[in-house]
Short mmCIF file of C-alpha atoms in Angstrom, two decimals:
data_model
loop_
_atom_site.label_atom_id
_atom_site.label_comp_id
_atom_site.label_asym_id
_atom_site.label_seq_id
_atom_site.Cartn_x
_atom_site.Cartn_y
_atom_site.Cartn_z
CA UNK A 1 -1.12 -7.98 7.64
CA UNK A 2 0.90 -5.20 7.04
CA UNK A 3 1.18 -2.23 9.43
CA UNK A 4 3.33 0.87 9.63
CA UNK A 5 5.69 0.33 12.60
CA UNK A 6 5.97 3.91 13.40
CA UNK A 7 2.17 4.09 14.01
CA UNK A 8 2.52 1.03 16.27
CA UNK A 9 5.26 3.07 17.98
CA UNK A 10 3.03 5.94 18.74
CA UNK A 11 0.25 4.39 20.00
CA UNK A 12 2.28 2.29 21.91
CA UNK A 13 3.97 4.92 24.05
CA UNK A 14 1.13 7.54 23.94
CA UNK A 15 -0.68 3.97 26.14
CA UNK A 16 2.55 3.71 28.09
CA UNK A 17 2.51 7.14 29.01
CA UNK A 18 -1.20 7.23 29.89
CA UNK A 19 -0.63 4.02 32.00
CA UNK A 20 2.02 5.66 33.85
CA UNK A 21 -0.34 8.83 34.83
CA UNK A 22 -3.03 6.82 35.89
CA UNK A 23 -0.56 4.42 37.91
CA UNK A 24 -1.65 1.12 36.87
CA UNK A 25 -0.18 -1.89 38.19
CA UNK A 26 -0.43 -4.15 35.27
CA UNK A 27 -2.68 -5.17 32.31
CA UNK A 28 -3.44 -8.80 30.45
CA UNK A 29 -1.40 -7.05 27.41
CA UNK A 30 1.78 -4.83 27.44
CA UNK A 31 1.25 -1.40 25.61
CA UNK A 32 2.97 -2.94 22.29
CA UNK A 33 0.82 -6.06 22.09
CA UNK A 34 -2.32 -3.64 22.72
CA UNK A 35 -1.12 -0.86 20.14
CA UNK A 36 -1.29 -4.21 17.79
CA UNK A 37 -4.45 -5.00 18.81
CA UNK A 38 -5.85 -1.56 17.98
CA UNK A 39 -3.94 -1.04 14.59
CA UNK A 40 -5.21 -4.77 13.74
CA UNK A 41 -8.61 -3.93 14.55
CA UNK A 42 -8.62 -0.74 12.89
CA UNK A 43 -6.80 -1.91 9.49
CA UNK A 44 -9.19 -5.53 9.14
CA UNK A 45 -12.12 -4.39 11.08
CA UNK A 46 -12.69 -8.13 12.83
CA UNK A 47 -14.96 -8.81 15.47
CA UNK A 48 -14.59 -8.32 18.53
CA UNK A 49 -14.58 -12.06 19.49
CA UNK A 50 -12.13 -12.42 17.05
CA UNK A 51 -9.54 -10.10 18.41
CA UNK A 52 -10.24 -11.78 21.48
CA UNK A 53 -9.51 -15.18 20.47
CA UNK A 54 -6.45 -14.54 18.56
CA UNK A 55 -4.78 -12.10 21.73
CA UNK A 56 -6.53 -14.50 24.24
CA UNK A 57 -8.21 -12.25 26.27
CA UNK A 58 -11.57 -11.32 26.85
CA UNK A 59 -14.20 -9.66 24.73
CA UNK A 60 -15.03 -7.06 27.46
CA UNK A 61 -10.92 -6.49 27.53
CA UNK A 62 -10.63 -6.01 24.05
CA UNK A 63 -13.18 -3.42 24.30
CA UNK A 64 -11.79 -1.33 26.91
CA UNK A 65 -8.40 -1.54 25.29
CA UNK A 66 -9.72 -0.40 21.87
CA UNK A 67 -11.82 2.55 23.85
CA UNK A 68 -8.66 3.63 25.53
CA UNK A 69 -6.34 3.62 21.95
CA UNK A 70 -9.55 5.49 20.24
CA UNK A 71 -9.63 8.41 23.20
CA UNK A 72 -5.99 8.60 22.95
CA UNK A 73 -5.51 8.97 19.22
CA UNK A 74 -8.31 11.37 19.14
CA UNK A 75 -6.95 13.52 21.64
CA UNK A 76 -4.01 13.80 19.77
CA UNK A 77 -5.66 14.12 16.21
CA UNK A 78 -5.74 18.05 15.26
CA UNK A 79 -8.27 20.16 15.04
CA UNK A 80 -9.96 21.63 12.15
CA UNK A 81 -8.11 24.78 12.81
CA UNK A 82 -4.86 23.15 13.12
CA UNK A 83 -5.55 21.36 10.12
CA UNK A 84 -6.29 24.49 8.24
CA UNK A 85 -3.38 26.15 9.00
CA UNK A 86 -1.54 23.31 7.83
CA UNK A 87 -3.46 23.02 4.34
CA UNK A 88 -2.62 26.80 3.76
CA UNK A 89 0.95 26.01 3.73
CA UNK A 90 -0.11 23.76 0.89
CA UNK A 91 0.24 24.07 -3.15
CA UNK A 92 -3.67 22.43 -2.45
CA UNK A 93 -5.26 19.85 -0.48
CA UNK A 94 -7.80 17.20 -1.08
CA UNK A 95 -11.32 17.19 0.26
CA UNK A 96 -13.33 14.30 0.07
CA UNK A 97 -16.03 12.26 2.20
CA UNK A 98 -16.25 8.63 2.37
CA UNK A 99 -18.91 6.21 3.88
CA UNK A 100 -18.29 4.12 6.91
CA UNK A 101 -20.61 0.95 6.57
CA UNK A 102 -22.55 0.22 9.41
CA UNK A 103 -25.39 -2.01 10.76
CA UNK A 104 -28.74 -0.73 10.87
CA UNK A 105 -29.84 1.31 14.02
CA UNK A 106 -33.87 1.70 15.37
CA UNK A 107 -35.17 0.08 12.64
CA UNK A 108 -38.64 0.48 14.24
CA UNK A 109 -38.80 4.09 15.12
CA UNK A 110 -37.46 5.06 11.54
CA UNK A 111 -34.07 6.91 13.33
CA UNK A 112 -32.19 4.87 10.79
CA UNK A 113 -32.97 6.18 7.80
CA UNK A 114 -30.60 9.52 8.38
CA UNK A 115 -28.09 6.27 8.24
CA UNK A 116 -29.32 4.94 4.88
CA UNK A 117 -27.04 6.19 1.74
CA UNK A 118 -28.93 4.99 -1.09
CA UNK A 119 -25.96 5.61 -3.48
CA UNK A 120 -24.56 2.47 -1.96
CA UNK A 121 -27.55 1.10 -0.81
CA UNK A 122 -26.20 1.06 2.59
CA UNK A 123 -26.27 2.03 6.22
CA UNK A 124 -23.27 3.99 7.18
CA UNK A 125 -21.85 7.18 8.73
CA UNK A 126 -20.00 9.74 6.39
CA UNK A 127 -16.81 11.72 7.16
CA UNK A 128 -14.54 14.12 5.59
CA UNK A 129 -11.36 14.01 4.93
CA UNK A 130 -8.72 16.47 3.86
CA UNK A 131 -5.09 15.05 2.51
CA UNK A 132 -2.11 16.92 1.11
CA UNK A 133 -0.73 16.64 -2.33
CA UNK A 134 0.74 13.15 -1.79
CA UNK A 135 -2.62 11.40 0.43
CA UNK A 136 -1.25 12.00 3.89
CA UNK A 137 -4.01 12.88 5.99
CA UNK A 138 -4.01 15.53 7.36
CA UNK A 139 -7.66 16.39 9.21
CA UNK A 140 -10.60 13.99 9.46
CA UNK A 141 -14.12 14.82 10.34
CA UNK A 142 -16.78 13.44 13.11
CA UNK A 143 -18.69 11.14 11.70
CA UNK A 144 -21.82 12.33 10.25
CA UNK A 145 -25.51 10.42 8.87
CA UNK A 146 -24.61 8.39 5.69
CA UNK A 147 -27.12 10.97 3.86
CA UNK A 148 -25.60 13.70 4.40
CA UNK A 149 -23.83 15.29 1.14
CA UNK A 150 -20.66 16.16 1.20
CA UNK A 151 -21.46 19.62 0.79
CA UNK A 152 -23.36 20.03 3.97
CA UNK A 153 -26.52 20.42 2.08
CA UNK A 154 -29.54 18.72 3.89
CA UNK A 155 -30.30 14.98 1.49
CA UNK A 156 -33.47 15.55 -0.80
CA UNK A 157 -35.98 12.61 0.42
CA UNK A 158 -38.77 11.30 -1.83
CA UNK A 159 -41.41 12.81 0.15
CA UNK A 160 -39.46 16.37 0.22
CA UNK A 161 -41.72 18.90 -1.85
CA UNK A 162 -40.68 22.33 -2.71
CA UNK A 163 -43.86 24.86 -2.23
CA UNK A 164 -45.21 25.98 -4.97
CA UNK A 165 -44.91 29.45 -6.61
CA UNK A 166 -46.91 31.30 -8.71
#
């Protein structure tokens, strides 16, 4: 697997830092080993039993290590207004919204169907992304329902009628 080295470098002393401020007396992996364990699950999306086997460590560990990378890099992701400013600067930028497979959620009570994308016959969460002129990323959006257009405008459903007028 191949992985950008400066991204491992980030993460890797944006951990050591926050392990420093919170004092913490030592962990089952140092900060490298659990940037790699992020960037690993983030770039092959394995389980996380999987991760677990191959850094031999626990499940429950590789979950609170992931959860601690994720509220790190989002911290230091920029906002939309950030991001704005940036694209202005910009001959143009890219918009574009991609789905994020999922597994299906409350089946029974019918919440997942704001999941289901039926252009990929899928369940999923959508987000938007803007990239500059050469695809480096430059903002990325919340996740949204997989039905959701990528204009904002609220999905058409089968049983969605428009009233009639005379």
């Amino acid at each position: 697997m191949t992985v950008s080295s400066r991204a491992l470098g980030v993460l890797s002393d944006a951990l050591r830092a926050q392990r420093s401020r919170r004092g913490t007396r030592w962990r089952k992996l140092p900060t490298g080993r659990q940037a790699l364990l992020v960037v690993a699950y983030l770039r092959k999306g394995e389980t996380y039993a999987d991760q677990a086997c191959g850094f031999e460590i626990g499940t429950s560990t590789v979950n609170r290590y992931i959860r601690e990378a994720l509220e790190l890099l989002a911290a230091m992701a920029p906002t939309l207004e950030q991001a704005i400013e940036v694209a202005s600067w910009k001959a143009f930028v890219i918009l574009d919204g991609t789905l994020l497979r999922i597994d299906r959620v409350g089946m029974a009570s019918g919440y997942d169907r704001a999941f289901y994308f039926r252009k990929h016959k899928a369940h999923g969460q959508n987000v938007q992304v803007i990239a500059d002129p050469i695809g480096r990323l430059v903002w990325i959006s919340l996740p949204l329902p997989g039905a959701r257009h990528d204009m904002g405008r609220r999905p058409r459903t089968r049983h969605h009628r428009r009233p009639h007028r005379p």
